[in-house]
PDB file of C-alpha atoms in Angstrom:
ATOM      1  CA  UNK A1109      13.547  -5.724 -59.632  1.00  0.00           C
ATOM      2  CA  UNK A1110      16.746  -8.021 -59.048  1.00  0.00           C
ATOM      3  CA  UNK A1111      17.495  -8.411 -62.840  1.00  0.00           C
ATOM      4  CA  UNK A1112      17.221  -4.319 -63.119  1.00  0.00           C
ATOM      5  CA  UNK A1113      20.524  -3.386 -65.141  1.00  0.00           C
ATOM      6  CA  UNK A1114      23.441  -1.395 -63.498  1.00  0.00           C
ATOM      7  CA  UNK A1115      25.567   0.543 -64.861  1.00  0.00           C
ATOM      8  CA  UNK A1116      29.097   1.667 -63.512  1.00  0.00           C
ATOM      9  CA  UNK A1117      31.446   4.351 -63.850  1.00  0.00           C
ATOM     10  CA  UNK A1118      34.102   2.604 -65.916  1.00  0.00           C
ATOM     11  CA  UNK A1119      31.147   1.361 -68.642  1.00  0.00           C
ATOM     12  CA  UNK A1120      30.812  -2.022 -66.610  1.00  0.00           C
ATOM     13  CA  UNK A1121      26.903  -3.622 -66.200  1.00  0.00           C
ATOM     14  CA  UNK A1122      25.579  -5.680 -63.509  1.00  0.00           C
ATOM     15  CA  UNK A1123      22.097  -6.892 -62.721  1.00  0.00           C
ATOM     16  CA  UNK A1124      20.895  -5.638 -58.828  1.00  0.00           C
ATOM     17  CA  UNK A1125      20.628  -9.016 -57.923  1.00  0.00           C
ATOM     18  CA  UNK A1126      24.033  -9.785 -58.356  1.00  0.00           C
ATOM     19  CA  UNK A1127      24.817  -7.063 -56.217  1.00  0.00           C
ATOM     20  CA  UNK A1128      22.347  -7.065 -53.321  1.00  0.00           C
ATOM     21  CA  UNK A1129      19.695  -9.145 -52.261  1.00  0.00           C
ATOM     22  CA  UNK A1130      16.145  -7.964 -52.398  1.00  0.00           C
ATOM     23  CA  UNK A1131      13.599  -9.241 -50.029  1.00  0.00           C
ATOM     24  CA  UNK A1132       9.795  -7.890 -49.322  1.00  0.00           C
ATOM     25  CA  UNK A1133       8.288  -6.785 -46.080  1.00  0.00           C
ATOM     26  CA  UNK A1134       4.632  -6.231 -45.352  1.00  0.00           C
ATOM     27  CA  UNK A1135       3.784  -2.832 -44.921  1.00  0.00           C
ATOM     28  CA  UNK A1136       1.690  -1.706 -41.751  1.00  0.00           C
ATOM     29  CA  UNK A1137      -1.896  -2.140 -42.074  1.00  0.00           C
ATOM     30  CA  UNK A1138      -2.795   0.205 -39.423  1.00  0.00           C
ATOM     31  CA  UNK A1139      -0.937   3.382 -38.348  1.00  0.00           C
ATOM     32  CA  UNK A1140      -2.143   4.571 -34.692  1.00  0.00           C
ATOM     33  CA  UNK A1141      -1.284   8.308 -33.724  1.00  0.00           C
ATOM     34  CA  UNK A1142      -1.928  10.175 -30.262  1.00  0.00           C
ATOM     35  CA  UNK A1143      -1.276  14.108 -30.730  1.00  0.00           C
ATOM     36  CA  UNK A1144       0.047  13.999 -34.249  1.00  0.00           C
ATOM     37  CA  UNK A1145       2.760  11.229 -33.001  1.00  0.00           C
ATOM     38  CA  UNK A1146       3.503   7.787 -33.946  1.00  0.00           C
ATOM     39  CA  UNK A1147       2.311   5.436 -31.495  1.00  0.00           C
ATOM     40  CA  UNK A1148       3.127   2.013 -31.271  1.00  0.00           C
ATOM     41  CA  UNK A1149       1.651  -0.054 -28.668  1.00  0.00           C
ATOM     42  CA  UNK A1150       3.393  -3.083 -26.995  1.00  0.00           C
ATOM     43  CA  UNK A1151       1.448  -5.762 -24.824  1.00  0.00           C
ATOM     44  CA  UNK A1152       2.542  -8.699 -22.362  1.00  0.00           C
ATOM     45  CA  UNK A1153       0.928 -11.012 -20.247  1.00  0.00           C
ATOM     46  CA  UNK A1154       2.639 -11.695 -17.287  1.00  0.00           C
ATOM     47  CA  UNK A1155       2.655 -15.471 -15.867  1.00  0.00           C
ATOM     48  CA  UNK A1156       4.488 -16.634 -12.630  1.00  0.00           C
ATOM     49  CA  UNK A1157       5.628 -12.877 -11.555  1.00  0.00           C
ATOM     50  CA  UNK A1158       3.844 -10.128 -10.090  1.00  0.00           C
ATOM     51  CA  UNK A1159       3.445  -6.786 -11.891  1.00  0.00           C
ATOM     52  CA  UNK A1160       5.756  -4.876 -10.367  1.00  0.00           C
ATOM     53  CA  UNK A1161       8.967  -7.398 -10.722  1.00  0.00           C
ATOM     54  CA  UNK A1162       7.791  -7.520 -14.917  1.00  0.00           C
ATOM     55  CA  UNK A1163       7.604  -3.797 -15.146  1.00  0.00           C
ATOM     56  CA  UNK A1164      11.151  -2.812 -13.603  1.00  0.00           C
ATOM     57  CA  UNK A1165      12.366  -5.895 -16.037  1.00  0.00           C
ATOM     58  CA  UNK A1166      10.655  -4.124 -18.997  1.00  0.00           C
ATOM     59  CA  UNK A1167      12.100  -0.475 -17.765  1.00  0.00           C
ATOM     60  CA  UNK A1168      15.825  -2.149 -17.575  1.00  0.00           C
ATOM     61  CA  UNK A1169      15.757  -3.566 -21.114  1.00  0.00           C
ATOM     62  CA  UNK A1170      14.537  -0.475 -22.670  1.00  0.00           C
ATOM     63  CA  UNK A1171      17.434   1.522 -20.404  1.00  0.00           C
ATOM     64  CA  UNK A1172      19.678  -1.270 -22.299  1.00  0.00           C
ATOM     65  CA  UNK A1173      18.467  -0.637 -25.848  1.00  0.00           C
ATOM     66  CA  UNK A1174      19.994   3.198 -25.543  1.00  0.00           C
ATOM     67  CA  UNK A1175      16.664   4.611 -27.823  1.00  0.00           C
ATOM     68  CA  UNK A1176      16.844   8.135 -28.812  1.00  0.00           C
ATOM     69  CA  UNK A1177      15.934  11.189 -27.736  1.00  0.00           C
ATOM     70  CA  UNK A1178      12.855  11.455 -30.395  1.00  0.00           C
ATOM     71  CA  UNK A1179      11.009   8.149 -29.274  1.00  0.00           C
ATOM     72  CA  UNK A1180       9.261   8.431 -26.067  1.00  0.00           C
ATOM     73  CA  UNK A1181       8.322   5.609 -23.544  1.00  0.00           C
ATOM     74  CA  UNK A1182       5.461   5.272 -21.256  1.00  0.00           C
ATOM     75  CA  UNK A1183       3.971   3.028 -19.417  1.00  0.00           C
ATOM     76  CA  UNK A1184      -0.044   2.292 -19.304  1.00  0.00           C
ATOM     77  CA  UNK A1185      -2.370  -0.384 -18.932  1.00  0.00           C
ATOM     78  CA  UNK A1186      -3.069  -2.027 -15.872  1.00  0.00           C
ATOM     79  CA  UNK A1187       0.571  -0.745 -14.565  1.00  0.00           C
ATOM     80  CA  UNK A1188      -1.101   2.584 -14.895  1.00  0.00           C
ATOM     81  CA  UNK A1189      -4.300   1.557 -13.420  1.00  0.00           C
ATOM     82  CA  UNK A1190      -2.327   0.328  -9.945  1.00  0.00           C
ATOM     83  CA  UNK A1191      -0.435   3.524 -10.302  1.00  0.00           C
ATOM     84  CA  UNK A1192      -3.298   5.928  -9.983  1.00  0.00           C
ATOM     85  CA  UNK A1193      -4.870   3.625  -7.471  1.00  0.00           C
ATOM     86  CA  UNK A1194      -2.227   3.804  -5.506  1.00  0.00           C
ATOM     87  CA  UNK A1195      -2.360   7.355  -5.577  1.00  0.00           C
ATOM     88  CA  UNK A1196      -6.090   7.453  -4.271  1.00  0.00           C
ATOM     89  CA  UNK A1197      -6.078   5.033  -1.936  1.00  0.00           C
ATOM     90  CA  UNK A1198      -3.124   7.388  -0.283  1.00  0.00           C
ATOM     91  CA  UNK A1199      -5.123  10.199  -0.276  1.00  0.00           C
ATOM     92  CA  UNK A1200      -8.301   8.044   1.432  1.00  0.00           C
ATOM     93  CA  UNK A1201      -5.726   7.161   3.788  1.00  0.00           C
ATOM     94  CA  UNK A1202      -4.589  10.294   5.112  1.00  0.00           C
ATOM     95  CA  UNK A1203      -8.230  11.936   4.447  1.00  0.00           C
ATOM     96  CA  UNK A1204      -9.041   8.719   7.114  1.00  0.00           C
ATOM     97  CA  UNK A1205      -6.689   9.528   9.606  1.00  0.00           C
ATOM     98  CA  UNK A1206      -7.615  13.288   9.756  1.00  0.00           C
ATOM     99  CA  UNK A1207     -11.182  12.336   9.943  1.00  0.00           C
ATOM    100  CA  UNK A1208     -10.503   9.860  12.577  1.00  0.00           C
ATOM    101  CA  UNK A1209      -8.253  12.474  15.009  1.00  0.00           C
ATOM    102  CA  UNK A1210     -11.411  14.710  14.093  1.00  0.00           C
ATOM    103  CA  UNK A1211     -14.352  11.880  15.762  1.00  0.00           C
ATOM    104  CA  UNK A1212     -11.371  11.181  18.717  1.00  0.00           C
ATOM    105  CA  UNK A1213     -11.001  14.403  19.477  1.00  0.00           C
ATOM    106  CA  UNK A1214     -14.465  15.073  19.564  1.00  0.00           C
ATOM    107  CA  UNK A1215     -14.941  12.139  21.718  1.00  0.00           C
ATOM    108  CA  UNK A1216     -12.238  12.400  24.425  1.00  0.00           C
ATOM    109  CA  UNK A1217     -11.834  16.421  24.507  1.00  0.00           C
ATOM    110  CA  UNK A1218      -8.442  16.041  24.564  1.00  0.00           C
ATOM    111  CA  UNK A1219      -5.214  15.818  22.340  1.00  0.00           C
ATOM    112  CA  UNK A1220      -3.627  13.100  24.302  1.00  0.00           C
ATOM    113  CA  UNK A1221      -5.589  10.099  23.848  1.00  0.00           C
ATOM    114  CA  UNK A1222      -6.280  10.459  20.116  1.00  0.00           C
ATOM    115  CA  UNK A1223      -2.509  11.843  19.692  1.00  0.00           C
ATOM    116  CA  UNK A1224      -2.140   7.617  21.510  1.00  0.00           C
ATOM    117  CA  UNK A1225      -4.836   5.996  19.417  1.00  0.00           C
ATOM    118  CA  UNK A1226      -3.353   6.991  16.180  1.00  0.00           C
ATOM    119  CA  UNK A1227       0.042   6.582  16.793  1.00  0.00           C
ATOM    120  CA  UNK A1228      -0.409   3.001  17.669  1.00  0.00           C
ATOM    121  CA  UNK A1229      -2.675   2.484  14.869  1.00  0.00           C
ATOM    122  CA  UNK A1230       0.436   3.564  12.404  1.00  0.00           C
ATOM    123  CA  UNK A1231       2.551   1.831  14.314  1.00  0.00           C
ATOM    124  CA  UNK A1232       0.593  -1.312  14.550  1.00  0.00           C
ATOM    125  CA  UNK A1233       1.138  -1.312   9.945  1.00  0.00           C
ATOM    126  CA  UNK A1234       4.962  -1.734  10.317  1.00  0.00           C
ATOM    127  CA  UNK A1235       3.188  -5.623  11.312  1.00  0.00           C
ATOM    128  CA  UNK A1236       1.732  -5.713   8.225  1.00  0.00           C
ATOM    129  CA  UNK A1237       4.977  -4.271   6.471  1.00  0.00           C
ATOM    130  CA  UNK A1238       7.133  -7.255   8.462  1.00  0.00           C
ATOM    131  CA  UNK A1239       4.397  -9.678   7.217  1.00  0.00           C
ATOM    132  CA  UNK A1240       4.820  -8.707   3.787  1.00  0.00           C
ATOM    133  CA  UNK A1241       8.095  -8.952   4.037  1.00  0.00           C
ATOM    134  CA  UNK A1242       8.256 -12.639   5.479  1.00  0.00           C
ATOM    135  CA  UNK A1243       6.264 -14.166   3.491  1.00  0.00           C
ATOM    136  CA  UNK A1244       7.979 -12.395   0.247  1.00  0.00           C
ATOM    137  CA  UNK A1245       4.598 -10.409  -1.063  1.00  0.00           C
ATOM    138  CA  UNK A1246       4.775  -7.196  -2.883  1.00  0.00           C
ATOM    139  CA  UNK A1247       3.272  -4.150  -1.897  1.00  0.00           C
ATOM    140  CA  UNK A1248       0.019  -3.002  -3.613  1.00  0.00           C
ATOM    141  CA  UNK A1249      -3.160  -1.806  -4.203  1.00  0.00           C
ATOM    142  CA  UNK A1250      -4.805  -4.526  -1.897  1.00  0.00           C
ATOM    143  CA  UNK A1251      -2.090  -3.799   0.736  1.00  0.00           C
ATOM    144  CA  UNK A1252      -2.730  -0.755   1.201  1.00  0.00           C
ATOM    145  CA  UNK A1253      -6.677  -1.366   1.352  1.00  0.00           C
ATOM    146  CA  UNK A1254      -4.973  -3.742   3.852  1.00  0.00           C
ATOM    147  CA  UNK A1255      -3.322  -0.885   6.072  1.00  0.00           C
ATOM    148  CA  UNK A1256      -6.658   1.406   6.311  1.00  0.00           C
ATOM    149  CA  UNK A1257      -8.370  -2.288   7.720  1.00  0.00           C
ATOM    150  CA  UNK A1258      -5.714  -2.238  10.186  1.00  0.00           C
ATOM    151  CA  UNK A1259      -5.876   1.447  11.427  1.00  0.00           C
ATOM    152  CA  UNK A1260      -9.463   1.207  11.595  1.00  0.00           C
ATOM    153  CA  UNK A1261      -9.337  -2.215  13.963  1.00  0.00           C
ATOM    154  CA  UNK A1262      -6.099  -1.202  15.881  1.00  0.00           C
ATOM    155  CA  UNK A1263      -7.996   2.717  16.822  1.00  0.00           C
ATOM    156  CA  UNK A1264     -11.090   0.616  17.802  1.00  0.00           C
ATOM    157  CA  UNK A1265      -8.704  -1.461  20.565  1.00  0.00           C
ATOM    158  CA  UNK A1266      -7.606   1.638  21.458  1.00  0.00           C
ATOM    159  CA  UNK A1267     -11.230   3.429  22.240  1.00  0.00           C
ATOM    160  CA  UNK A1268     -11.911   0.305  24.232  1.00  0.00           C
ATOM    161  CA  UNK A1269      -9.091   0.557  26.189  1.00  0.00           C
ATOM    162  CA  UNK A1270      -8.783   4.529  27.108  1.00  0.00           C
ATOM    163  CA  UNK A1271     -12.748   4.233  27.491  1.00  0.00           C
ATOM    164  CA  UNK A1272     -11.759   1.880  30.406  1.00  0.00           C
ATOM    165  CA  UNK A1273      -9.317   3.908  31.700  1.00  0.00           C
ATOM    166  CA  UNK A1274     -11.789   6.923  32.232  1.00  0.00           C
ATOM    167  CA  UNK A1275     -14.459   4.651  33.907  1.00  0.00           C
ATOM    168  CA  UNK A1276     -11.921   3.823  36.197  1.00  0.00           C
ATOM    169  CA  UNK A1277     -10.457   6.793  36.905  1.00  0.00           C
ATOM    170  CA  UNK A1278     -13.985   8.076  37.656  1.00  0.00           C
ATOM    171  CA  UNK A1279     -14.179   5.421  40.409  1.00  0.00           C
ATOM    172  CA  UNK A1280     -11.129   6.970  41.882  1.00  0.00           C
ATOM    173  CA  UNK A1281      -8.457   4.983  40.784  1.00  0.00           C
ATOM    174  CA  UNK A1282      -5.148   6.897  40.554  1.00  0.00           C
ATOM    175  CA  UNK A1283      -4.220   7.484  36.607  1.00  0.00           C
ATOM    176  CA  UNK A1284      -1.146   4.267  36.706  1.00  0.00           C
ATOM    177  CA  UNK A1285      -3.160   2.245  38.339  1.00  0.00           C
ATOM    178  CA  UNK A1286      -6.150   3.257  36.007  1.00  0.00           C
ATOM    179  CA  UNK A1287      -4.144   1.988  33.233  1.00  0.00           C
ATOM    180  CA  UNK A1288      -3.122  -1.020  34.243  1.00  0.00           C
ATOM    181  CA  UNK A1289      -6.870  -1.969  35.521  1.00  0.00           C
ATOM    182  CA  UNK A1290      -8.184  -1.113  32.244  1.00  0.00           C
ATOM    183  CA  UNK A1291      -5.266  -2.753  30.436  1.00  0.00           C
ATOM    184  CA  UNK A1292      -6.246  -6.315  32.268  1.00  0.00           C
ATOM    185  CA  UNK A1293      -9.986  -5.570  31.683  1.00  0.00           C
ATOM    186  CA  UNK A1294      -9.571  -4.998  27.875  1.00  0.00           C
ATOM    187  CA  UNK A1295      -7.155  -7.180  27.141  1.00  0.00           C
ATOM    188  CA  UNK A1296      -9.552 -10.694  26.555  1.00  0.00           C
ATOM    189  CA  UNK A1297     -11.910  -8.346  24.090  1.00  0.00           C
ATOM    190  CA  UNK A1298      -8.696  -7.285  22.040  1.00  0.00           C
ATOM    191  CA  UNK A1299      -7.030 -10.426  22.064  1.00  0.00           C
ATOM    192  CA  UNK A1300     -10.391 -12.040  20.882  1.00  0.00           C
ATOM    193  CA  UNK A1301     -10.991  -9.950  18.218  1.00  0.00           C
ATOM    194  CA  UNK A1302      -7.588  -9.855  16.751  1.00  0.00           C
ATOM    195  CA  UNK A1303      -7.410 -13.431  16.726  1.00  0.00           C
ATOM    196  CA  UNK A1304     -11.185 -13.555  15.092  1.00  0.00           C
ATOM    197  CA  UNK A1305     -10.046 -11.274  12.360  1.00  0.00           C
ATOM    198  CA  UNK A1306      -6.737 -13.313  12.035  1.00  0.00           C
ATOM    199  CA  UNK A1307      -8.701 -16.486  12.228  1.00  0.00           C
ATOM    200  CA  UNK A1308     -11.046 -15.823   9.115  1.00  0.00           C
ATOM    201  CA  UNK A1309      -8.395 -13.752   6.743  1.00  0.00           C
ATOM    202  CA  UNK A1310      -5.977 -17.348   7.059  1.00  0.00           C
ATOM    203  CA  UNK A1311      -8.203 -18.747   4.219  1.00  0.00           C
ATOM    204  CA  UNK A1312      -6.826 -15.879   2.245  1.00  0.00           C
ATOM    205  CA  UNK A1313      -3.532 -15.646   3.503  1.00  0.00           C
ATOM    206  CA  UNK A1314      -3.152 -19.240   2.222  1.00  0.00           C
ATOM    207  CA  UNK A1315      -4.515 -18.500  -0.962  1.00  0.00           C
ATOM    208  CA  UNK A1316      -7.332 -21.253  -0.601  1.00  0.00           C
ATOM    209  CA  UNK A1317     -10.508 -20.630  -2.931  1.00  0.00           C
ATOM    210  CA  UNK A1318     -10.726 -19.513  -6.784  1.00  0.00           C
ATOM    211  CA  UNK A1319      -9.451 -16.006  -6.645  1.00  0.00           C
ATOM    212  CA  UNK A1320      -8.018 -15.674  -3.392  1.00  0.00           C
ATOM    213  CA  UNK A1321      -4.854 -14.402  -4.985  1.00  0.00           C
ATOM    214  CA  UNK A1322      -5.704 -11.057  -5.429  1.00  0.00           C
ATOM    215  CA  UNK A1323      -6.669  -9.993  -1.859  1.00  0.00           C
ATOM    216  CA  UNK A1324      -3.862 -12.685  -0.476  1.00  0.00           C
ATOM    217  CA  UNK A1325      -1.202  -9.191   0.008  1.00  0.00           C
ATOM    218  CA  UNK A1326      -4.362  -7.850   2.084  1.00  0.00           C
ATOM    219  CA  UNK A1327      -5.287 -11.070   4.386  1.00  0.00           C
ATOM    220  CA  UNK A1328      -1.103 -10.761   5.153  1.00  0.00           C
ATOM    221  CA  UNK A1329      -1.155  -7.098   5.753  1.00  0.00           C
ATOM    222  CA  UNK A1330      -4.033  -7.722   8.233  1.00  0.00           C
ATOM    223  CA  UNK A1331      -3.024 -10.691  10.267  1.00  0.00           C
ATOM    224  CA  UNK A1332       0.462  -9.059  10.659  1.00  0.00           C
ATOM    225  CA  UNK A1333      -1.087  -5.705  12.147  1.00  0.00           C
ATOM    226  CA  UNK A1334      -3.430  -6.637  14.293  1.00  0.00           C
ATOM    227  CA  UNK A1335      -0.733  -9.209  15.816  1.00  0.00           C
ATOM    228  CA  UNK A1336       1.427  -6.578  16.507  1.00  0.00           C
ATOM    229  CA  UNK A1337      -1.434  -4.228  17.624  1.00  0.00           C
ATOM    230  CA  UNK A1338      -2.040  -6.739  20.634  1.00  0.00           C
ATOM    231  CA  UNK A1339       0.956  -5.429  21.985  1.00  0.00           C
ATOM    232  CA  UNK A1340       0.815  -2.000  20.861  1.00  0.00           C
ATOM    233  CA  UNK A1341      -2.862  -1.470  22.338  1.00  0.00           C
ATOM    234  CA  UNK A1342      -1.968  -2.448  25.393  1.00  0.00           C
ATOM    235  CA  UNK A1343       1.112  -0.892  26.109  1.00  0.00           C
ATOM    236  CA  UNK A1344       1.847   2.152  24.050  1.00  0.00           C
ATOM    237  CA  UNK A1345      -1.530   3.255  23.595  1.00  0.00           C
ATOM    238  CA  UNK A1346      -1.572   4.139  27.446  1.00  0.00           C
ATOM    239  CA  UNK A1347       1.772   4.935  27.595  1.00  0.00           C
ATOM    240  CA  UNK A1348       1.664   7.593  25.321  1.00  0.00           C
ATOM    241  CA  UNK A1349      -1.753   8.650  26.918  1.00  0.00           C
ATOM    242  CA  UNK A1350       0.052   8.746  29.921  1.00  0.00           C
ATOM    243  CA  UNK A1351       3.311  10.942  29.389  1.00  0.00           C
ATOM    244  CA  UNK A1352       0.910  13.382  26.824  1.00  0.00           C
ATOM    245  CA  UNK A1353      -1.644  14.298  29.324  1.00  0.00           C
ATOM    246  CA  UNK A1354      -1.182  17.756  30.774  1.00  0.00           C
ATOM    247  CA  UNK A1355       0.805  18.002  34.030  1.00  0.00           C
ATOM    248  CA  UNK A1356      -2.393  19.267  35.979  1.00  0.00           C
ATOM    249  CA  UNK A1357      -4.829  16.128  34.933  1.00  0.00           C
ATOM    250  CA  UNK A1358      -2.054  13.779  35.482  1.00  0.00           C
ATOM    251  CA  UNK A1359      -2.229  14.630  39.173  1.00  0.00           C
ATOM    252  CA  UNK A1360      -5.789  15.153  39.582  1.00  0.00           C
TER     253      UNK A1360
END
């Protein structure tokens, strides 16, 4: 091909390989399409950063790289995979909540007390959001398996502890003093299991044992929530009981 013969305008004659320089490139050996389109499928293996940190990288340098209009970009893979997981474990969240406030209210016959179970419960995550935080962790799929743990342990505390308030307020205690007797009586069993729960998700935490690192965001979603929920149990749990109980009951 390089000594094929030229000829100008003006008569002159050159050889293509004096003009140009030829080279040969292998041809595709396999052609992948998805809905009569061109696909062409990039991989990476991530080492020493998580997946979300790698996949906003990836999403800048193709922003960077200006593509056209005609080529399309998406993301699958185990990005995917976290996505949709994500998504359902959401939806088992709130189904878990409304389920919950369901058994409460079914329980206690009033609003009150589970309206002040589950509000401590969510509040009791923002511990598990400042743990994640601290220790520099990302938020995913295990995290949030990590959350439901929490709201699950943090509404038990708070069963215990209204449970004790209406034993005591059937002895005739007035409804402060109620609260604060069933406050001091509960507060050994919470504290104990909190720091039971804390005390055997450490190993985790610390990412000791072969493939501790994939539940190690859920270990530090746990231990932060259920320290916080020590607090929360044990004051805005009755609290909130307190100021959301009708008027009449209040008095009684």
């Amino acid at each position: 091909m390089t000594n094929t013969l030229l000829t100008s305008a003006t008569g002159r004659t050159a050889t293509l390989g004096s003009l140009a320089t030829v080279t040969t490139d292998p041809g595709e050996t396999e052609i992948r399409r998805e809905n009569l389109q061109r696909l062409v499928q990039v991989t990476a293996r991530l080492e020493g950063v998580d997946m979300g940190t790698g996949v906003a990288a990836v999403q800048r340098a193709i922003r960077d790289m200006n593509l056209p209009s005609s080529i399309r970009v998406e993301y699958g893979g185990l990005y995917e995979e976290n996505r949709k997981s994500s998504h359902d474990l959401m939806l088992v969240l709130l189904l878990a909540l409304l389920l919950l406030f369901a058994v409460l209210l079914f329980e206690f016959r009033t609003f009150s007390a589970p309206t002040a179970i589950l509000t401590s419960a969510i509040l009791s995550t923002f511990g598990g959001f400042q743990a994640l935080l601290i220790t520099n962790t990302t938020f995913n799929v295990a995290s949030r398996m990590g959350m439901i743990m929490v709201i699950g342990i943090v509404a038990k505390n708070g069963i215990l502890l209204l449970d004790a308030e209406h034993r005591f307020r059937d002895l005739g205690f007035t409804p402060q003093e109620a609260m604060i007797q069933a406050g001091r009586r509960r507060l050994r069993p919470i504290a104990m299991t909190a720091l039971a729960t804390v005390a055997g998700m450490s190993p985790l935490a610390f990412g000791i044992g072969a493939g501790s690192e994939m539940l190690k965001p859920l270990a530090i979603v746990v231990i932060g929530g259920l320290l916080s929920s020590m607090v929360l149990s044990l004051v805005f749990t009755p609290a909130i009981h307190f100021y959301l109980r009708p008027r009449k009951t209040a008095e009684a």
